[in-house]
CSV table of N, CA, C and O in Angstrom, one decimal:
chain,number,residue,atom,x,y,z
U,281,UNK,N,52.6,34.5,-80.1
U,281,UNK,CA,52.7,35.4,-79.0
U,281,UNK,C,52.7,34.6,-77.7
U,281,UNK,O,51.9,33.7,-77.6
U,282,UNK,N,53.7,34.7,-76.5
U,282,UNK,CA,53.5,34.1,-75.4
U,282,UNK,C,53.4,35.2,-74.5
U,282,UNK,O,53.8,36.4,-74.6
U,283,UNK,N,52.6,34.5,-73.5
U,283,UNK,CA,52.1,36.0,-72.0
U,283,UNK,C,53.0,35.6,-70.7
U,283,UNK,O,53.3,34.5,-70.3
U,284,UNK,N,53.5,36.8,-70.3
U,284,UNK,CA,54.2,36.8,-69.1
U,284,UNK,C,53.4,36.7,-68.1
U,284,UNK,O,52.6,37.6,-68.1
U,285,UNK,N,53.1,35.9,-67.1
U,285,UNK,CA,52.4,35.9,-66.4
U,285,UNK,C,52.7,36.8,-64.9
U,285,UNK,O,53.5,36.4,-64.0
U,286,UNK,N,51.9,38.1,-65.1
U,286,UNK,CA,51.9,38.5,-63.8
U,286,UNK,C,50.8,38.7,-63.4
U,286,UNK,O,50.0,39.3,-64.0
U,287,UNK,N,50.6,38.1,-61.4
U,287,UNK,CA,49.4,38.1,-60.4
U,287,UNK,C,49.6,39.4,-59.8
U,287,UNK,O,50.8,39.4,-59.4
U,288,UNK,N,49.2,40.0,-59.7
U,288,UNK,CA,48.8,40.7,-58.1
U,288,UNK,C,47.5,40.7,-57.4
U,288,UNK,O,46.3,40.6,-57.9
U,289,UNK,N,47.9,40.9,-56.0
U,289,UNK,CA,46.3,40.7,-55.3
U,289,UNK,C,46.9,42.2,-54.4
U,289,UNK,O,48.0,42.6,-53.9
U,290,UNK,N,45.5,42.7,-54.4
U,290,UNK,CA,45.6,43.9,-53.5
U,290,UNK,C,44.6,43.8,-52.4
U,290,UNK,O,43.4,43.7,-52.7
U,291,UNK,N,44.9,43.9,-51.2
U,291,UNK,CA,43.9,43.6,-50.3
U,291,UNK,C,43.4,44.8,-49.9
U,291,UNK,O,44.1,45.8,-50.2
U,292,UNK,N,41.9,45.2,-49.0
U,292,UNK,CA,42.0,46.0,-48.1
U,292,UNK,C,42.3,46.2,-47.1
U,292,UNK,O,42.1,45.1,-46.6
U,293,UNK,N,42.9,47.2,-46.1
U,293,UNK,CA,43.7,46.9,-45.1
U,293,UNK,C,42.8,46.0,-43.7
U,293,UNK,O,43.4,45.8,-42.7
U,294,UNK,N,41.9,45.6,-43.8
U,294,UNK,CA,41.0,44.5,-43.5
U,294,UNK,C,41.0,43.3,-43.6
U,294,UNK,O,40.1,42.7,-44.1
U,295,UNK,N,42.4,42.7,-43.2
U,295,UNK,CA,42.9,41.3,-44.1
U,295,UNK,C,41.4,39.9,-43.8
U,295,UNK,O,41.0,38.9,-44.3
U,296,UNK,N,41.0,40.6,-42.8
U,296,UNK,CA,39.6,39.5,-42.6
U,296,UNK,C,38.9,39.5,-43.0
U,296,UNK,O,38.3,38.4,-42.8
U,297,UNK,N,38.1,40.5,-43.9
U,297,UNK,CA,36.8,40.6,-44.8
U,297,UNK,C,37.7,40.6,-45.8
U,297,UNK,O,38.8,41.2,-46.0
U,298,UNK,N,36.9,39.8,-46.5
U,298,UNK,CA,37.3,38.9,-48.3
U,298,UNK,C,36.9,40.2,-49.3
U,298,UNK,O,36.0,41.0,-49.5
U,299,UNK,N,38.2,40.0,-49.8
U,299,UNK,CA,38.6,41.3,-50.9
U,299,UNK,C,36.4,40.8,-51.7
U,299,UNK,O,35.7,39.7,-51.7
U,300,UNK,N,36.2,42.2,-52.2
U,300,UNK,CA,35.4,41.9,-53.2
U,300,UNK,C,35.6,43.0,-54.2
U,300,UNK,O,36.3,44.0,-54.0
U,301,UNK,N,34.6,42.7,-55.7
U,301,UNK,CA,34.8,44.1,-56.2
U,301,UNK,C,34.2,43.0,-57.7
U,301,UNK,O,33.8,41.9,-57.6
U,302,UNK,N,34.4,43.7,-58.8
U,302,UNK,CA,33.9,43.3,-60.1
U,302,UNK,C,35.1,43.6,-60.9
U,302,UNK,O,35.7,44.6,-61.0
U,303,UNK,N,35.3,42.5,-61.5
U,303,UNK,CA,36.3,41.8,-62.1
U,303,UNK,C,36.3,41.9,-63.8
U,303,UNK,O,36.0,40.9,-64.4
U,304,UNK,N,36.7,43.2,-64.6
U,304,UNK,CA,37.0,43.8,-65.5
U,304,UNK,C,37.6,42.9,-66.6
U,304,UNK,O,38.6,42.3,-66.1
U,305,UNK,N,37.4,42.5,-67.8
U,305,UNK,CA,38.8,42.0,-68.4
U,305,UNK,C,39.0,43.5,-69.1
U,305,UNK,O,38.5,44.6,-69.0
U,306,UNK,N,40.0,43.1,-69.9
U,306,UNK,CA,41.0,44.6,-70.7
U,306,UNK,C,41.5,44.4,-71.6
U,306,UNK,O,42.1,43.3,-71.6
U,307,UNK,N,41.7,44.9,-72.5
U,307,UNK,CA,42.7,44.6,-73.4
U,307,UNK,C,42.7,45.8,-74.6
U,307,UNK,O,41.9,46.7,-74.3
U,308,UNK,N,43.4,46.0,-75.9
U,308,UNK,CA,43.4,47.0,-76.8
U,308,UNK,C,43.3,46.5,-78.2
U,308,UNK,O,44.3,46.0,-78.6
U,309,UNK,N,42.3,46.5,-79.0
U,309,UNK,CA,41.4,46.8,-80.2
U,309,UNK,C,42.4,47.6,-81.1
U,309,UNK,O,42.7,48.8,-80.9
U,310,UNK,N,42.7,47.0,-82.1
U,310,UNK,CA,43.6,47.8,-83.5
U,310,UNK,C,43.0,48.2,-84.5
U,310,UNK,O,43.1,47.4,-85.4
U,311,UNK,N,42.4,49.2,-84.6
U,311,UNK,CA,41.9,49.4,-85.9
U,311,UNK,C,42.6,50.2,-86.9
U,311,UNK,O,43.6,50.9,-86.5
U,312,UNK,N,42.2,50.3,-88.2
U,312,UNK,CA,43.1,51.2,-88.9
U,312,UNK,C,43.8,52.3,-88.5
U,312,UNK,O,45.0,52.3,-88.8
U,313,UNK,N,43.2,53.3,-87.8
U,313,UNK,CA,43.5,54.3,-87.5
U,313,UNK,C,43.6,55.0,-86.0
U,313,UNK,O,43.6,56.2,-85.7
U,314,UNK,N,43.5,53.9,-85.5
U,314,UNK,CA,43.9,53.9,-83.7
U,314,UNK,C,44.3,52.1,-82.8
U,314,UNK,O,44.4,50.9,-83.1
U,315,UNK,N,44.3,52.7,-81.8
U,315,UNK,CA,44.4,51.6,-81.3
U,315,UNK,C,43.4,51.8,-79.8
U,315,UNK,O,43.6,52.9,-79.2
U,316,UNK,N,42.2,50.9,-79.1
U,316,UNK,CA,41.4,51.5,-78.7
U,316,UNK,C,41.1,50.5,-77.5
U,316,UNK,O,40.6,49.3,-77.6
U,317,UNK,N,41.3,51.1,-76.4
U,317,UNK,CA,41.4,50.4,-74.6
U,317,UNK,C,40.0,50.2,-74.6
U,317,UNK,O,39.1,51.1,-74.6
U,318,UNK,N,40.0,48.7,-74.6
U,318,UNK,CA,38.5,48.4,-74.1
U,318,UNK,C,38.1,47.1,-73.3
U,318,UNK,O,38.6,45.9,-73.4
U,319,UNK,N,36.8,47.6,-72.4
U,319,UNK,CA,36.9,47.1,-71.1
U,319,UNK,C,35.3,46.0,-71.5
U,319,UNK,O,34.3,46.2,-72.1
U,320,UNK,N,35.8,44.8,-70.7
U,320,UNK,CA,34.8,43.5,-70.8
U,320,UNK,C,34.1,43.7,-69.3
U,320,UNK,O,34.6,43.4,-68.3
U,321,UNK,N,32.7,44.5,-69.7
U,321,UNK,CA,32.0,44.1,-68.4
U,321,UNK,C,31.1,43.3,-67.7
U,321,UNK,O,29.9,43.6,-68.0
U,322,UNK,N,31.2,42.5,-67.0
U,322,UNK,CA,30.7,41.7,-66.5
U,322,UNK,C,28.9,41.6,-66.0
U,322,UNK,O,28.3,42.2,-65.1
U,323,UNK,N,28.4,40.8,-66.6
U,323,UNK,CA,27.1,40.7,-66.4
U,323,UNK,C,26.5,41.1,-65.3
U,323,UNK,O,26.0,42.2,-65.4
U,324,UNK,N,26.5,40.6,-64.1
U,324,UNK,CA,26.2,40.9,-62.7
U,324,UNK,C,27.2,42.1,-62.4
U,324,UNK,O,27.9,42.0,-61.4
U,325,UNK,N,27.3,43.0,-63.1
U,325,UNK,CA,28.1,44.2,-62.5
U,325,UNK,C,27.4,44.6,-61.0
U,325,UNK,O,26.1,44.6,-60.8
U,326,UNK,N,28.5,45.0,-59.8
U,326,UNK,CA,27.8,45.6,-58.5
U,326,UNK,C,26.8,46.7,-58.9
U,326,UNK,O,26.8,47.1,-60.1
U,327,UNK,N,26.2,47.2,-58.2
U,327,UNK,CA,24.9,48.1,-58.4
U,327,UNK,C,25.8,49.3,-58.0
U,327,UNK,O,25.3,50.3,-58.4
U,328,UNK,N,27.0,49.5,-57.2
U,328,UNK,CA,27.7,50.5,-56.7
U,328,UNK,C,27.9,51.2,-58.2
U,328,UNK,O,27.9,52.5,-58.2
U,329,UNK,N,28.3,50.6,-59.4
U,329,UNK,CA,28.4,51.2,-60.3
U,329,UNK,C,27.7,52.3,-61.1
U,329,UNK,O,27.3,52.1,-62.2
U,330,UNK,N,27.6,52.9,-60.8
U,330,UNK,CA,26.1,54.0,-61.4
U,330,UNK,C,26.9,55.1,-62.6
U,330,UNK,O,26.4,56.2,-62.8
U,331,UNK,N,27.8,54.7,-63.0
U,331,UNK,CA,28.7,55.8,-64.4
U,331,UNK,C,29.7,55.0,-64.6
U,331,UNK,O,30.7,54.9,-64.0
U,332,UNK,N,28.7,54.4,-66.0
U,332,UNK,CA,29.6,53.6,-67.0
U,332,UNK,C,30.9,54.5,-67.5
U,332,UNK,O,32.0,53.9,-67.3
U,333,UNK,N,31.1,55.2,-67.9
U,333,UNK,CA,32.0,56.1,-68.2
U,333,UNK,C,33.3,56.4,-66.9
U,333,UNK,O,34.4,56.3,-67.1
U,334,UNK,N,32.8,56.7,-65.5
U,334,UNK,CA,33.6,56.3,-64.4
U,334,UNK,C,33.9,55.4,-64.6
U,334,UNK,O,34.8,55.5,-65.5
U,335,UNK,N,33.7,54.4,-64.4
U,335,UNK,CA,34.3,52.5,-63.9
U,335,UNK,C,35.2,52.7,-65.5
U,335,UNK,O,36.4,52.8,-65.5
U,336,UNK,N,34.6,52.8,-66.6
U,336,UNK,CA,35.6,52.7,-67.5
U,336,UNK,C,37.3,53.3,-67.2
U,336,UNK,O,38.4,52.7,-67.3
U,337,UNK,N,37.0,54.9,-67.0
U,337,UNK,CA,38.1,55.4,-66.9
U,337,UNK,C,38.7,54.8,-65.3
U,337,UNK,O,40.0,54.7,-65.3
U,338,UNK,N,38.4,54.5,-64.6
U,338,UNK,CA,38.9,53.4,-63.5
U,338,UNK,C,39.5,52.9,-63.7
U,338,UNK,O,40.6,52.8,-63.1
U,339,UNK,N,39.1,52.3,-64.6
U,339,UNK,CA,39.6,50.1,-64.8
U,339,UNK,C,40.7,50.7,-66.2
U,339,UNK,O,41.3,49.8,-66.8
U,340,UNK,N,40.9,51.7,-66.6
U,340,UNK,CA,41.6,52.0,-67.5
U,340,UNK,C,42.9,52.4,-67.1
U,340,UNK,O,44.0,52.0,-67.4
U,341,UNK,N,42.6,53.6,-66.0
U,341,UNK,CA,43.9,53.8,-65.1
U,341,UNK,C,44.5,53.1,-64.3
U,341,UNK,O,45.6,53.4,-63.9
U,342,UNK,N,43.9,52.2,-63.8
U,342,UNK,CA,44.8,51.7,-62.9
U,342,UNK,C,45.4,50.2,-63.7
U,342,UNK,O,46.4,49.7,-63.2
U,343,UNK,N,44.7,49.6,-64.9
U,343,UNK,CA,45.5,49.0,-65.9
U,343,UNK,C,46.7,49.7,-66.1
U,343,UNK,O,47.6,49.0,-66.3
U,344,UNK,N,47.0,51.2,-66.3
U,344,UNK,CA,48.0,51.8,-66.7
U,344,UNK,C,48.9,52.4,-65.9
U,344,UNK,O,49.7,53.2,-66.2
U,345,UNK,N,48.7,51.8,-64.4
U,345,UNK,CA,49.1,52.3,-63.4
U,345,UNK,C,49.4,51.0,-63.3
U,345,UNK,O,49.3,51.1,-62.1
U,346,UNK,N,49.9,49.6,-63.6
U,346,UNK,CA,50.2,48.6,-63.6
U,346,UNK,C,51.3,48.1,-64.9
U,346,UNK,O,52.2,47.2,-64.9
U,347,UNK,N,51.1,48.9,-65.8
U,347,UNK,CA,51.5,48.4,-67.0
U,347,UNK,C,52.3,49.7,-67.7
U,347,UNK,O,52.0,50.8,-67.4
U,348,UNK,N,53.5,49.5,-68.5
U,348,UNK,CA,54.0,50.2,-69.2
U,348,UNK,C,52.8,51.0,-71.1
U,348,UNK,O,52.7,50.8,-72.3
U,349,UNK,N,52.3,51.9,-70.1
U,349,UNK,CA,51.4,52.1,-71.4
U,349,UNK,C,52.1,52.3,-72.9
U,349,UNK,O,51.8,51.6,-73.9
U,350,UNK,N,52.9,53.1,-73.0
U,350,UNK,CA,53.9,53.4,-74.0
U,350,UNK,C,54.7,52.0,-74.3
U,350,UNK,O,54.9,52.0,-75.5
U,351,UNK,N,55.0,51.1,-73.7
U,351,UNK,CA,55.5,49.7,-74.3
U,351,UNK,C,54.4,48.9,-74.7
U,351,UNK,O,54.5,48.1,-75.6
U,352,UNK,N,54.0,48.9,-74.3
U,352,UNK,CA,52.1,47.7,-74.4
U,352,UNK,C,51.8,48.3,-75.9
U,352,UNK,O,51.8,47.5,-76.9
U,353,UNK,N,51.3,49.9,-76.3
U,353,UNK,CA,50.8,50.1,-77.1
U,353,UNK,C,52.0,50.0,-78.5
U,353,UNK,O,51.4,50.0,-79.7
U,354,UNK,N,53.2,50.0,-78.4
U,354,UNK,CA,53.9,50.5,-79.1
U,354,UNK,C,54.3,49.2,-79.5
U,354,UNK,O,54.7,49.1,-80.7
U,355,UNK,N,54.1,47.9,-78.6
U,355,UNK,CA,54.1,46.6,-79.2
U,355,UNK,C,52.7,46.1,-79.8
U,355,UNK,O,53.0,45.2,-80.6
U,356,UNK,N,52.2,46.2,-79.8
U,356,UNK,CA,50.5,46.2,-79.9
U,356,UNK,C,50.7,47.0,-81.4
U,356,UNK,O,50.6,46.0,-82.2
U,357,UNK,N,50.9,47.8,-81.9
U,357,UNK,CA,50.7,48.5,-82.8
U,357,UNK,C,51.5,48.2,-84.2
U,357,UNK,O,51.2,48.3,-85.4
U,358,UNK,N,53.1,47.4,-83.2
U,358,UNK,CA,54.3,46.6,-84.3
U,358,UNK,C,53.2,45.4,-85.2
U,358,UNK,O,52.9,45.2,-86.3
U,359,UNK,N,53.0,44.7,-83.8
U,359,UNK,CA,52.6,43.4,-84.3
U,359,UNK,C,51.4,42.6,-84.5
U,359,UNK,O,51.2,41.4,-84.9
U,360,UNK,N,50.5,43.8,-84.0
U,360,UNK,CA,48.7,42.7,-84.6
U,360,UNK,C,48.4,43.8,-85.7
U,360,UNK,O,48.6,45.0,-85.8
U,361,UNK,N,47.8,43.1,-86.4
U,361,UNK,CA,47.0,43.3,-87.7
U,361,UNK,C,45.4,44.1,-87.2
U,361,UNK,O,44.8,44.0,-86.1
U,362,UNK,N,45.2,44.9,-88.2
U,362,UNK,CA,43.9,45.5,-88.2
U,362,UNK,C,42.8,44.5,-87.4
U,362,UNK,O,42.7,43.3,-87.6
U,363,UNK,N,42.1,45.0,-86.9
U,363,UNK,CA,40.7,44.4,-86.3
U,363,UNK,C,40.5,43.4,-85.2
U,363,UNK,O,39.6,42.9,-84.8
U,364,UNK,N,42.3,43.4,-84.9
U,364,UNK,CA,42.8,42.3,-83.6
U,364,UNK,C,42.3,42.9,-82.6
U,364,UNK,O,42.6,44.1,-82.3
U,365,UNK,N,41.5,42.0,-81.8
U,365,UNK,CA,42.4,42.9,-79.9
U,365,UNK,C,43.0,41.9,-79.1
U,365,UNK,O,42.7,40.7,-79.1
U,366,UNK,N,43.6,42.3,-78.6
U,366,UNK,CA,45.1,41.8,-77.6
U,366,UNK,C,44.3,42.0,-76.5
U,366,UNK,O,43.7,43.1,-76.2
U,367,UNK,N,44.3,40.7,-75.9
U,367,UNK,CA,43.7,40.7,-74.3
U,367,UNK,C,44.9,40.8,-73.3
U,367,UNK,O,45.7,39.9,-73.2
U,368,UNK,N,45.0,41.8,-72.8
U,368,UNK,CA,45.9,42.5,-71.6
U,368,UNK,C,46.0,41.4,-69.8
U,368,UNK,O,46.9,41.1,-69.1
U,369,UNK,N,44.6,41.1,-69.7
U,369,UNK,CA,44.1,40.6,-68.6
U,369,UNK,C,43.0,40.7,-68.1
U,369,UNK,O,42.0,40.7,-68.8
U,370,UNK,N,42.9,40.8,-66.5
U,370,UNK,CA,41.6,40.9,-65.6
U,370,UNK,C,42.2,42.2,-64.6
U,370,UNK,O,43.5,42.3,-64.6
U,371,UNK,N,41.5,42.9,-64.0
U,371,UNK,CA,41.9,44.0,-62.8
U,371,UNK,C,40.0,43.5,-62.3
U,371,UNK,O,39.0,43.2,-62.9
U,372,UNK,N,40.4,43.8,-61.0
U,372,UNK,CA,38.8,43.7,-60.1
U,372,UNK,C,39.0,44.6,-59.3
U,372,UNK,O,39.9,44.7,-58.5
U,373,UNK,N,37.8,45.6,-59.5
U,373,UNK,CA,38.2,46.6,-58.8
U,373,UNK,C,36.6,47.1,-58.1
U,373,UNK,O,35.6,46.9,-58.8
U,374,UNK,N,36.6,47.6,-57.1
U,374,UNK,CA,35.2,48.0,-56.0
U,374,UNK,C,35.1,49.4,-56.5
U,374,UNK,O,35.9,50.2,-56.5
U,375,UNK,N,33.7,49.6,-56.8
U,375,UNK,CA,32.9,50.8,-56.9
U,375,UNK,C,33.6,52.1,-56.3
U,375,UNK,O,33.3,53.2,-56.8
U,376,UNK,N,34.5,52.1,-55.2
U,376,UNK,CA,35.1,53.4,-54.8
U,376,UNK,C,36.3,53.6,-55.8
U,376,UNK,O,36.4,54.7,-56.3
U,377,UNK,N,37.4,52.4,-56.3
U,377,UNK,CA,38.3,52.5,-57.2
U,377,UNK,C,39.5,51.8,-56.8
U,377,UNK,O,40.6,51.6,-57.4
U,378,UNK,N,38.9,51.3,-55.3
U,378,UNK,CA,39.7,50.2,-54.7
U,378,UNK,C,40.5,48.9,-56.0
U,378,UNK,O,39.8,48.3,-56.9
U,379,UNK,N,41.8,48.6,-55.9
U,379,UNK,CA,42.3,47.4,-56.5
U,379,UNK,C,42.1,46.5,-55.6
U,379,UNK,O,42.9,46.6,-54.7
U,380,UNK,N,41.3,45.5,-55.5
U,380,UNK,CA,41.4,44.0,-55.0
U,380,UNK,C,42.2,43.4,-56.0
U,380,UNK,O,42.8,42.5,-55.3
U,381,UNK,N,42.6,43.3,-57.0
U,381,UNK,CA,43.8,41.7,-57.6
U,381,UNK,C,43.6,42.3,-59.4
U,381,UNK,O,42.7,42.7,-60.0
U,382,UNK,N,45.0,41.9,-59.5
U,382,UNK,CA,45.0,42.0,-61.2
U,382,UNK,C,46.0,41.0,-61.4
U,382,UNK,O,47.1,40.8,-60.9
U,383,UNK,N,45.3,40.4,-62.5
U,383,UNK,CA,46.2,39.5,-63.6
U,383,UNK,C,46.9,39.7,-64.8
U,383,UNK,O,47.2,38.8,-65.6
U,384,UNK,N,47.4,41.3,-64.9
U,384,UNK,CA,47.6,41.9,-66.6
U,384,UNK,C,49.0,41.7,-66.4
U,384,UNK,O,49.7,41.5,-65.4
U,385,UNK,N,49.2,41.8,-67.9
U,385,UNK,CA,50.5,41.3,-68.6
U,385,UNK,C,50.8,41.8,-70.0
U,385,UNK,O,50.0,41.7,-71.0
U,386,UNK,N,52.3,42.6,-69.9
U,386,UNK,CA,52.4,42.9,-71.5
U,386,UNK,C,52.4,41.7,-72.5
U,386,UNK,O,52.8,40.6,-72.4
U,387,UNK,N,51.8,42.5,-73.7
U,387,UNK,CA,51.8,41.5,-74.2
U,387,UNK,C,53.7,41.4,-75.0
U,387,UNK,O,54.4,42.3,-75.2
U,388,UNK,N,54.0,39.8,-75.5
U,388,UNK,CA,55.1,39.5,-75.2
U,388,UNK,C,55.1,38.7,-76.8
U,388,UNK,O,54.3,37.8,-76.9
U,389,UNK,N,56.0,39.0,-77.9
U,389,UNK,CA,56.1,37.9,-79.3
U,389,UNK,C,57.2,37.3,-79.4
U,389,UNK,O,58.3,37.9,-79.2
U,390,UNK,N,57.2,36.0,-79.7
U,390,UNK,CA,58.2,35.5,-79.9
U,390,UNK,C,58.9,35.6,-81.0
U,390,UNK,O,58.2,35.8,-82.0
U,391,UNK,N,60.5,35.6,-81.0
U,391,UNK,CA,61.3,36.3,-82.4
U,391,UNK,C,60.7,35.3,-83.3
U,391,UNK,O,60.1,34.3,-83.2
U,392,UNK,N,61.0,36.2,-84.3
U,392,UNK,CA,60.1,35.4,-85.9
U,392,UNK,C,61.6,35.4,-86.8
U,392,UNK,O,61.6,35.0,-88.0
């Protein structure tokens, strides 16, 4: 498998105060009988976070608000094996739902 590398940075319209936010990884988990979006959270999570279940569904939509979900999963599903997960990337995003910067990327196989 090789990764397309795509950056984005999203600022707030405050180009002088330094983007911040908590920095997500992502990616999707194959198991037999689904395929299953799941989010790497970071130790020092901001305290703004107070619903784990929010920030999840956050850091999920706007991954898919970035990414072709229907191609990601539909390659995801061709070509990893049971019990794999496919790391997607990083999105960092601030307790309101703000994007400061994402690094995700479909994932990408080379012909066999």
């Amino acid at each position: 498998m090789t990764d397309r590398d795509e950056t984005t940075t999203e600022r707030s319209p405050d180009a002088d105060e330094p983007a911040r936010g908590d920095t997500f990884g992502v990616g999707v988990h194959v198991t037999e009988t689904e395929l299953r979006f799941v989010v790497n959270v970071p130790s020092d999570i901001d305290s703004g976070w107070t619903d784990p279940d929010e920030f999840q569904r956050l850091v999920e939509r706007a991954t898919w608000e970035r990414l072709d979900q229907e191609q990601v999963l539909r390659t995801i599903a061709t070509h990893n094996p049971v019990d794999e997960t496919v790391f997607l990337g990083r999105i960092t995003l601030t307790p309101d739902g703000t994007v400061v910067a994402s690094d995700l990327r479909e994932p990408v196989f080379d012909a066999e």
